[in-house]
Tab-separated table of C-alpha atoms in Angstrom:
chain	number	residue	atom	x	y	z
A	1	MET	CA	107.657	-31.675	202.951
A	2	THR	CA	103.942	-31.666	202.116
A	3	LYS	CA	102.502	-31.552	198.612
A	4	THR	CA	101.664	-27.878	199.121
A	5	ASP	CA	105.197	-27.099	200.270
A	6	THR	CA	106.579	-28.946	197.244
A	7	LEU	CA	104.517	-26.754	194.936
A	8	ARG	CA	105.615	-23.663	196.823
A	9	ALA	CA	109.262	-24.704	196.534
A	10	LEU	CA	108.898	-24.805	192.766
A	11	VAL	CA	108.090	-21.084	192.715
A	12	PRO	CA	111.389	-19.806	194.202
A	13	GLY	CA	113.173	-22.387	192.074
A	14	ALA	CA	111.579	-20.940	188.954
A	15	LEU	CA	112.236	-17.335	190.045
A	16	TRP	CA	115.933	-17.944	190.726
A	17	THR	CA	116.327	-19.772	187.424
A	18	VAL	CA	114.621	-16.993	185.480
A	19	ALA	CA	116.725	-14.379	187.282
A	20	GLY	CA	119.973	-16.149	186.426
A	21	VAL	CA	119.116	-16.750	182.786
A	22	GLY	CA	117.686	-13.242	182.491
A	23	TRP	CA	120.913	-11.730	183.790
A	24	LEU	CA	123.146	-13.596	181.358
A	25	VAL	CA	120.894	-12.873	178.375
A	26	GLY	CA	120.281	-9.237	179.312
A	27	GLU	CA	123.978	-8.579	179.780
A	28	ALA	CA	125.022	-10.364	176.587
A	29	VAL	CA	122.439	-8.584	174.428
A	30	SER	CA	123.275	-5.189	175.938
A	31	ALA	CA	126.999	-5.786	175.460
A	32	SER	CA	126.496	-6.789	171.833
A	33	ALA	CA	125.125	-3.333	171.039
A	34	PHE	CA	127.922	-1.501	172.922
A	35	PRO	CA	130.764	-0.634	170.468
A	36	GLY	CA	134.046	-2.163	171.615
A	37	TYR	CA	132.642	-3.418	174.906
A	38	SER	CA	135.058	-5.645	176.833
A	39	TYR	CA	133.992	-8.120	179.498
A	40	ALA	CA	137.525	-7.836	180.906
A	41	THR	CA	138.020	-4.087	181.160
A	42	ASN	CA	134.512	-2.594	181.192
A	43	TYR	CA	132.336	-2.620	184.273
A	44	ILE	CA	128.964	-4.334	184.060
A	45	SER	CA	127.275	-1.081	185.068
A	46	ASP	CA	128.738	0.630	181.979
A	47	LEU	CA	125.979	-1.175	180.082
A	48	GLY	CA	123.326	0.719	182.043
A	49	VAL	CA	124.674	4.242	181.478
A	50	PRO	CA	122.366	6.309	179.238
A	51	ASP	CA	125.102	8.884	178.405
A	52	VAL	CA	127.509	8.664	175.482
A	53	GLY	CA	131.024	9.789	176.293
A	54	ALA	CA	133.797	8.720	178.618
A	55	PHE	CA	134.026	7.822	182.289
A	56	GLN	CA	137.180	6.956	184.238
A	57	GLY	CA	139.029	6.460	180.970
A	58	ARG	CA	136.450	4.063	179.510
A	59	GLY	CA	134.361	4.836	176.435
A	60	ILE	CA	130.628	4.747	177.231
A	61	ASP	CA	128.008	4.071	174.562
A	62	SER	CA	125.233	1.652	175.509
A	63	PRO	CA	122.236	1.902	173.152
A	64	LEU	CA	120.415	-0.799	175.146
A	65	HIS	CA	120.985	0.812	178.552
A	66	ALA	CA	117.273	0.492	179.373
A	67	LEU	CA	117.477	-3.281	178.891
A	68	MET	CA	120.467	-3.557	181.244
A	69	ASN	CA	118.866	-1.399	183.907
A	70	THR	CA	115.730	-3.535	183.670
A	71	THR	CA	117.984	-6.575	184.063
A	72	PHE	CA	119.577	-5.083	187.191
A	73	ILE	CA	116.237	-4.325	188.812
A	74	GLY	CA	114.672	-7.591	187.661
A	75	GLN	CA	117.540	-9.555	189.187
A	76	GLY	CA	117.040	-7.864	192.527
A	77	VAL	CA	113.269	-8.290	192.600
A	78	LEU	CA	113.275	-11.946	191.509
A	79	PHE	CA	116.153	-12.855	193.832
A	80	GLY	CA	114.508	-11.129	196.786
A	81	ILE	CA	111.070	-12.643	196.272
A	82	ALA	CA	112.520	-16.120	195.692
A	83	ALA	CA	114.561	-15.967	198.906
A	84	VAL	CA	111.658	-14.756	201.036
A	85	LEU	CA	109.393	-17.501	199.640
A	86	ALA	CA	112.081	-20.123	200.266
A	87	VAL	CA	112.423	-18.930	203.861
A	88	VAL	CA	108.685	-19.392	204.340
A	89	VAL	CA	108.632	-22.867	202.778
A	90	PHE	CA	111.767	-24.424	204.288
A	91	ARG	CA	110.820	-24.160	207.953
A	92	ALA	CA	113.129	-27.016	208.967
A	93	ALA	CA	116.115	-24.676	208.728
A	94	SER	CA	117.058	-22.750	211.852
A	95	ARG	CA	115.217	-19.521	212.549
A	96	ARG	CA	118.519	-17.625	212.568
A	97	ALA	CA	119.456	-18.880	209.102
A	98	ARG	CA	116.011	-18.103	207.707
A	99	VAL	CA	115.928	-14.572	209.116
A	100	ALA	CA	119.483	-13.877	207.944
A	101	THR	CA	118.673	-15.111	204.435
A	102	ALA	CA	115.513	-13.017	204.214
A	103	VAL	CA	117.223	-9.832	205.446
A	104	LEU	CA	120.230	-10.286	203.167
A	105	ALA	CA	117.980	-10.965	200.169
A	106	VAL	CA	115.936	-7.817	200.790
A	107	VAL	CA	119.129	-5.738	201.030
A	108	HIS	CA	120.273	-7.348	197.766
A	109	LEU	CA	116.973	-6.334	196.183
A	110	VAL	CA	117.334	-2.720	197.327
A	111	GLY	CA	120.948	-2.631	196.171
A	112	MET	CA	120.092	-3.854	192.674
A	113	VAL	CA	117.272	-1.333	192.367
A	114	LEU	CA	119.762	1.426	193.243
A	115	VAL	CA	122.241	0.098	190.661
A	116	GLY	CA	119.546	0.123	187.972
A	117	SER	CA	118.241	3.561	188.959
A	118	PHE	CA	121.487	5.486	189.544
A	119	HIS	CA	124.316	5.078	187.061
A	120	GLY	CA	128.093	4.965	187.214
A	121	SER	CA	128.676	7.886	184.888
A	122	GLN	CA	130.226	11.336	184.688
A	123	THR	CA	126.782	12.890	184.866
A	124	SER	CA	125.942	11.102	188.116
A	125	THR	CA	129.386	11.963	189.486
A	126	ASP	CA	128.838	15.649	188.756
A	127	GLY	CA	125.355	15.469	190.241
A	128	GLY	CA	126.461	13.576	193.346
A	129	THR	CA	124.089	10.644	192.806
A	130	ILE	CA	126.861	8.175	192.018
A	131	VAL	CA	127.096	7.470	195.753
A	132	PHE	CA	123.766	5.631	195.482
A	133	HIS	CA	125.125	3.534	192.622
A	134	VAL	CA	128.301	2.620	194.501
A	135	LEU	CA	126.476	1.831	197.746
A	136	GLY	CA	123.864	-0.181	195.865
A	137	ALA	CA	126.473	-2.232	194.012
A	138	ALA	CA	128.493	-2.897	197.175
A	139	ALA	CA	125.387	-3.915	199.112
A	140	ALA	CA	123.995	-6.110	196.324
A	141	ILE	CA	127.238	-7.967	195.638
A	142	THR	CA	128.058	-8.464	199.314
A	143	THR	CA	124.616	-9.677	200.373
A	144	GLY	CA	124.097	-11.825	197.291
A	145	ASN	CA	127.252	-13.786	198.086
A	146	LEU	CA	126.376	-13.927	201.787
A	147	VAL	CA	123.019	-15.477	200.890
A	148	ALA	CA	124.901	-18.246	199.079
A	149	ILE	CA	127.043	-18.888	202.148
A	150	THR	CA	124.058	-18.762	204.517
A	151	ALA	CA	122.082	-21.120	202.299
A	152	GLY	CA	124.998	-23.519	202.101
A	153	ILE	CA	125.367	-23.660	205.864
A	154	GLY	CA	121.652	-23.558	206.681
A	155	SER	CA	120.624	-26.205	204.153
A	156	ARG	CA	122.337	-28.893	206.222
A	157	ALA	CA	119.188	-29.024	208.370
A	158	LEU	CA	117.197	-29.639	205.185
A	159	ARG	CA	119.411	-32.616	204.322
A	160	ALA	CA	120.584	-30.935	201.150
A	161	PRO	CA	123.320	-32.840	199.287
A	162	ALA	CA	126.834	-32.167	200.556
A	163	ALA	CA	127.902	-31.106	197.074
A	164	TYR	CA	125.255	-28.367	197.060
A	165	ARG	CA	126.214	-27.116	200.511
A	166	ILE	CA	129.914	-27.014	199.691
A	167	ALA	CA	129.388	-25.389	196.296
A	168	SER	CA	127.189	-22.683	197.849
A	169	VAL	CA	129.759	-21.766	200.486
A	170	VAL	CA	132.654	-21.847	198.011
A	171	LEU	CA	130.795	-19.631	195.523
A	172	GLY	CA	129.975	-17.101	198.219
A	173	ILE	CA	133.548	-16.960	199.497
A	174	VAL	CA	134.997	-16.632	195.988
A	175	GLY	CA	132.542	-13.816	195.276
A	176	LEU	CA	133.449	-11.886	198.432
A	177	VAL	CA	137.197	-12.333	197.881
A	178	SER	CA	136.789	-11.131	194.280
A	179	LEU	CA	134.946	-8.029	195.507
A	180	VAL	CA	137.776	-7.240	197.909
A	181	MET	CA	140.315	-7.745	195.123
A	182	LEU	CA	138.315	-5.427	192.866
A	183	VAL	CA	138.539	-2.674	195.463
A	184	VAL	CA	142.241	-3.297	196.115
A	185	ASP	CA	143.219	-3.676	192.450
A	186	SER	CA	141.240	-0.661	191.235
A	187	SER	CA	142.506	1.673	193.962
A	188	SER	CA	146.194	0.717	193.822
A	189	THR	CA	148.854	1.715	191.332
A	190	VAL	CA	151.134	-1.041	192.608
A	191	ILE	CA	148.784	-4.035	192.604
A	192	ASP	CA	147.445	-5.000	189.186
A	193	VAL	CA	146.600	-8.697	189.205
A	194	LEU	CA	143.585	-8.755	186.871
A	195	PRO	CA	141.540	-6.152	184.988
A	196	ASP	CA	138.667	-4.594	186.956
A	197	GLY	CA	136.030	-6.175	184.755
A	198	VAL	CA	137.331	-9.646	185.571
A	199	TRP	CA	137.237	-9.088	189.335
A	200	GLU	CA	133.796	-7.516	189.171
A	201	ARG	CA	132.367	-10.359	187.125
A	202	ALA	CA	133.959	-12.909	189.426
A	203	SER	CA	132.121	-11.255	192.339
A	204	VAL	CA	128.800	-11.081	190.478
A	205	TYR	CA	128.796	-14.311	188.491
A	206	THR	CA	129.143	-16.312	191.695
A	207	ILE	CA	125.709	-14.986	192.655
A	208	VAL	CA	124.291	-15.832	189.241
A	209	ALA	CA	125.858	-19.298	189.377
A	210	TRP	CA	124.416	-19.899	192.843
A	211	GLU	CA	120.902	-18.823	191.931
A	212	LEU	CA	120.950	-20.983	188.797
A	213	MET	CA	122.273	-23.945	190.769
A	214	THR	CA	119.699	-23.432	193.523
A	215	GLY	CA	116.833	-22.736	191.146
A	216	ILE	CA	117.480	-25.805	189.014
A	217	THR	CA	118.019	-27.960	192.117
A	218	LEU	CA	114.645	-26.899	193.541
A	219	LEU	CA	112.866	-27.418	190.226
A	220	VAL	CA	114.321	-30.898	189.773
A	221	ALA	CA	113.634	-31.912	193.387
A	222	GLY	CA	110.117	-30.495	193.291
A	223	THR	CA	109.303	-32.220	190.014
A	224	ARG	CA	110.552	-35.558	191.345
A	225	ARG	CA	108.458	-35.175	194.509
A	226	ARG	CA	105.353	-34.405	192.478
A	227	ARG	CA	105.902	-37.436	190.275
A	228	ALA	CA	106.496	-39.649	193.319
A	229	ALA	CA	103.327	-38.323	194.955
A	230	ARG	CA	101.288	-38.989	191.817
A	231	ALA	CA	102.719	-42.504	191.539
A	232	SER	CA	101.800	-43.188	195.178
A	233	ALA	CA	98.283	-41.871	194.615
A	234	VAL	CA	97.837	-44.154	191.583
A	235	ARG	CA	99.057	-47.225	193.509
A	236	ALA	CA	96.729	-46.368	196.375
C-alpha cells in the first residue's frame, strides 16, 4: 500500500469509528430523556418517534427524537461513505467482494435514511408510511451485517489478521440470526425466548461492533504505516 493509500485508508477508519461512537452516544442520550425507556423491551426506533402516546402496547415519549433520527441518518451516511472509500483504496481484494461491499453499504445507507425519516408509530401506521420504516430497518440491518461477513471473507486477500476475519464473519452471522429471531419471536405467541428489544439490539449492535473494530483497526494500521514511512525517510 502506497503512502497515499495509507492516508486514504485512515479516512474510512475515522468515519466508521465516528459512526460507531456516534450511535452509542446518540442512543444513550436519547434514551436518558425517554421516561421509563427499556433497552430490553423498547425498540431502538421508539427513540425517534416524535409523537407522545402508545404504540403496540409500548409507551412512547422521546423528547430527543430529533437527535435519534439524526443518529440514524448519520450512521447510514458515514457507514456508506466509509465502505465506498475502502472499496476504492483496497484494490487487492477481489472485484466481486469490492462491488458487493459497495452495493450493500449503499443499501444500508438508504435503509438508515428511511428509518430516520419515517417512524414506527401509530401516526405512521394510520398514514401508511410505516412500510418505509419497516423496509428501511430490514434493509439496513440485513446489509450492515452482510457487509461484515463480506469484509471478513474478502479481507483474506489483504492479509488481514485471522482474528479480524473470523470476528467479522461471526458478528455478521450473529446479527442476521438475531434479526430472524426478532421476526419469529415478535410474531409468535408460542415462542418467547427473549424480549424484542434484546433481539433487535443483538442484530444492530453487531454492525456497530464491526464498524468500531474495523475503524480502529484501520486507524491503528494506518498510523503505524505512517510512522514506519517517516522513520524510513529519516534513515534515508
